[in-house]
């Protein structure tokens, strides 16, 4: 390598080429692999292919990643089994009498569905197709309705079992089970903050979220109880079977995911939704999403191998650790960087590209690794709602009526972005919100 090509210049060239390729619209996986191939071959010649094969083999042997297709399969079955529709009917009756009750119901369903699917797109679209028509028919403010669905949908990557957590754990070399416990309270905290905001806003502005007419809520108590029992208890038992087996040390993450698959199939059978068409669609969707995730993982593994070989990790560490802000100032800088990057790159790109670089910095600064990891994941919630590449907004726009403008959605998500920042600050001020459960339930 030419003496002019210092590690600092190589870092700039690698990241510049990477972001240019992504912004031009090329698939992230191929951009990662292509940049790694280009810079690796220039630096190491044909020997780079041996390094790539070693990294690929190591990725293939990662047992924890087997949980990704299993949880995806479980989530698709939950989506197809009619659970979301039953949940919405139950929550509709339970909260509908309150001002903003349908918005609160939407958040509650999103939180429960997030714990059963682990992804954002499927839960947001499924719940949005039911919740938006119901809220619009009751004259809800468009921005509030859209913001509720968008923000609630993002809980899918934070509340366990989340695909993001499963991918994050091996990359940061942290127990996935401990990360599940660490994200549980922040996920619930976000859902509660969303509900409080909707309730307070609609209390002072009842026209934004009027209650259901009394005649629509005039349902016998026995029917309400039956609806709650048949809609809430089955998915709650499934979630407890999966997360409980992990939290109490009965099964590892991958084995618990397999339990979830079996339970979701049985649940679909109980709801009489277990058909060949459902099974086929679940398999195809699982294969498609898993292939996309693993292709990005392979490209990122190649990229990080070359990046480390060229000394890029030392450059990034020195850059942050030498900032004259102290440990908390450096943490704030990292969080602001994630917010900016999240406006342009999806969460998978950030997890595979940025997390391997900042995790050692967090350790060097003396932060608890689980606390630091969960702080990053809470921060990544913001990326779903901040334009120009706000994926939750794009998901929702695809299912909204023509009279709902994109500006209505942008206006609706802004208060929820503020609540996400508030949750991040609370987790920073009170670290036990993240660290208490992992410290006491898993040794």
PDB file of N, CA, C and O in Angstrom, residues 99 104 194-206:
ATOM      1  N   UNK A  99     -61.270   9.161  26.068  1.00  0.00           N
ATOM      2  CA  UNK A  99     -60.774  10.046  25.019  1.00  0.00           C
ATOM      3  C   UNK A  99     -59.406   9.527  24.560  1.00  0.00           C
ATOM      4  O   UNK A  99     -58.532   9.279  25.370  1.00  0.00           O
ATOM      5  N   UNK A 104     -54.752   4.660  22.310  1.00  0.00           N
ATOM      6  CA  UNK A 104     -54.140   3.901  23.407  1.00  0.00           C
ATOM      7  C   UNK A 104     -54.220   2.404  23.111  1.00  0.00           C
ATOM      8  O   UNK A 104     -53.251   1.663  23.339  1.00  0.00           O
ATOM      9  N   UNK A 194     -46.013   6.634  25.291  1.00  0.00           N
ATOM     10  CA  UNK A 194     -46.903   6.881  24.150  1.00  0.00           C
ATOM     11  C   UNK A 194     -48.359   6.965  24.602  1.00  0.00           C
ATOM     12  O   UNK A 194     -49.110   7.841  24.172  1.00  0.00           O
ATOM     13  N   UNK A 195     -48.751   6.040  25.478  1.00  0.00           N
ATOM     14  CA  UNK A 195     -50.135   6.025  25.960  1.00  0.00           C
ATOM     15  C   UNK A 195     -50.454   7.285  26.759  1.00  0.00           C
ATOM     16  O   UNK A 195     -51.535   7.878  26.603  1.00  0.00           O
ATOM     17  N   UNK A 196     -49.523   7.680  27.622  1.00  0.00           N
ATOM     18  CA  UNK A 196     -49.748   8.887  28.435  1.00  0.00           C
ATOM     19  C   UNK A 196     -49.891  10.110  27.540  1.00  0.00           C
ATOM     20  O   UNK A 196     -50.777  10.959  27.750  1.00  0.00           O
ATOM     21  N   UNK A 197     -49.045  10.206  26.538  1.00  0.00           N
ATOM     22  CA  UNK A 197     -49.121  11.351  25.617  1.00  0.00           C
ATOM     23  C   UNK A 197     -50.483  11.413  24.928  1.00  0.00           C
ATOM     24  O   UNK A 197     -51.113  12.473  24.856  1.00  0.00           O
ATOM     25  N   UNK A 198     -50.948  10.268  24.422  1.00  0.00           N
ATOM     26  CA  UNK A 198     -52.243  10.246  23.725  1.00  0.00           C
ATOM     27  C   UNK A 198     -53.364  10.626  24.677  1.00  0.00           C
ATOM     28  O   UNK A 198     -54.262  11.408  24.335  1.00  0.00           O
ATOM     29  N   UNK A 199     -53.326  10.061  25.909  1.00  0.00           N
ATOM     30  CA  UNK A 199     -54.376  10.344  26.885  1.00  0.00           C
ATOM     31  C   UNK A 199     -54.388  11.828  27.268  1.00  0.00           C
ATOM     32  O   UNK A 199     -55.458  12.461  27.329  1.00  0.00           O
ATOM     33  N   UNK A 200     -53.226  12.409  27.523  1.00  0.00           N
ATOM     34  CA  UNK A 200     -53.146  13.819  27.922  1.00  0.00           C
ATOM     35  C   UNK A 200     -53.568  14.725  26.768  1.00  0.00           C
ATOM     36  O   UNK A 200     -54.337  15.687  26.957  1.00  0.00           O
ATOM     37  N   UNK A 201     -53.082  14.424  25.572  1.00  0.00           N
ATOM     38  CA  UNK A 201     -53.444  15.260  24.419  1.00  0.00           C
ATOM     39  C   UNK A 201     -54.947  15.249  24.178  1.00  0.00           C
ATOM     40  O   UNK A 201     -55.552  16.301  23.949  1.00  0.00           O
ATOM     41  N   UNK A 202     -55.541  14.072  24.230  1.00  0.00           N
ATOM     42  CA  UNK A 202     -56.975  13.975  23.950  1.00  0.00           C
ATOM     43  C   UNK A 202     -57.820  14.490  25.112  1.00  0.00           C
ATOM     44  O   UNK A 202     -58.993  14.842  24.918  1.00  0.00           O
ATOM     45  N   UNK A 203     -57.256  14.531  26.319  1.00  0.00           N
ATOM     46  CA  UNK A 203     -57.984  15.112  27.441  1.00  0.00           C
ATOM     47  C   UNK A 203     -58.156  16.615  27.228  1.00  0.00           C
ATOM     48  O   UNK A 203     -59.229  17.174  27.477  1.00  0.00           O
ATOM     49  N   UNK A 204     -57.087  17.262  26.781  1.00  0.00           N
ATOM     50  CA  UNK A 204     -57.148  18.711  26.562  1.00  0.00           C
ATOM     51  C   UNK A 204     -57.693  19.072  25.177  1.00  0.00           C
ATOM     52  O   UNK A 204     -58.186  20.181  24.982  1.00  0.00           O
ATOM     53  N   UNK A 205     -57.587  18.140  24.241  1.00  0.00           N
ATOM     54  CA  UNK A 205     -58.112  18.368  22.891  1.00  0.00           C
ATOM     55  C   UNK A 205     -59.001  17.181  22.512  1.00  0.00           C
ATOM     56  O   UNK A 205     -58.600  16.318  21.738  1.00  0.00           O
ATOM     57  N   UNK A 206     -60.204  17.096  23.084  1.00  0.00           N
ATOM     58  CA  UNK A 206     -61.065  15.935  22.843  1.00  0.00           C
ATOM     59  C   UNK A 206     -61.421  15.726  21.382  1.00  0.00           C
ATOM     60  O   UNK A 206     -61.752  14.608  20.972  1.00  0.00           O
TER      61      UNK A 206
END
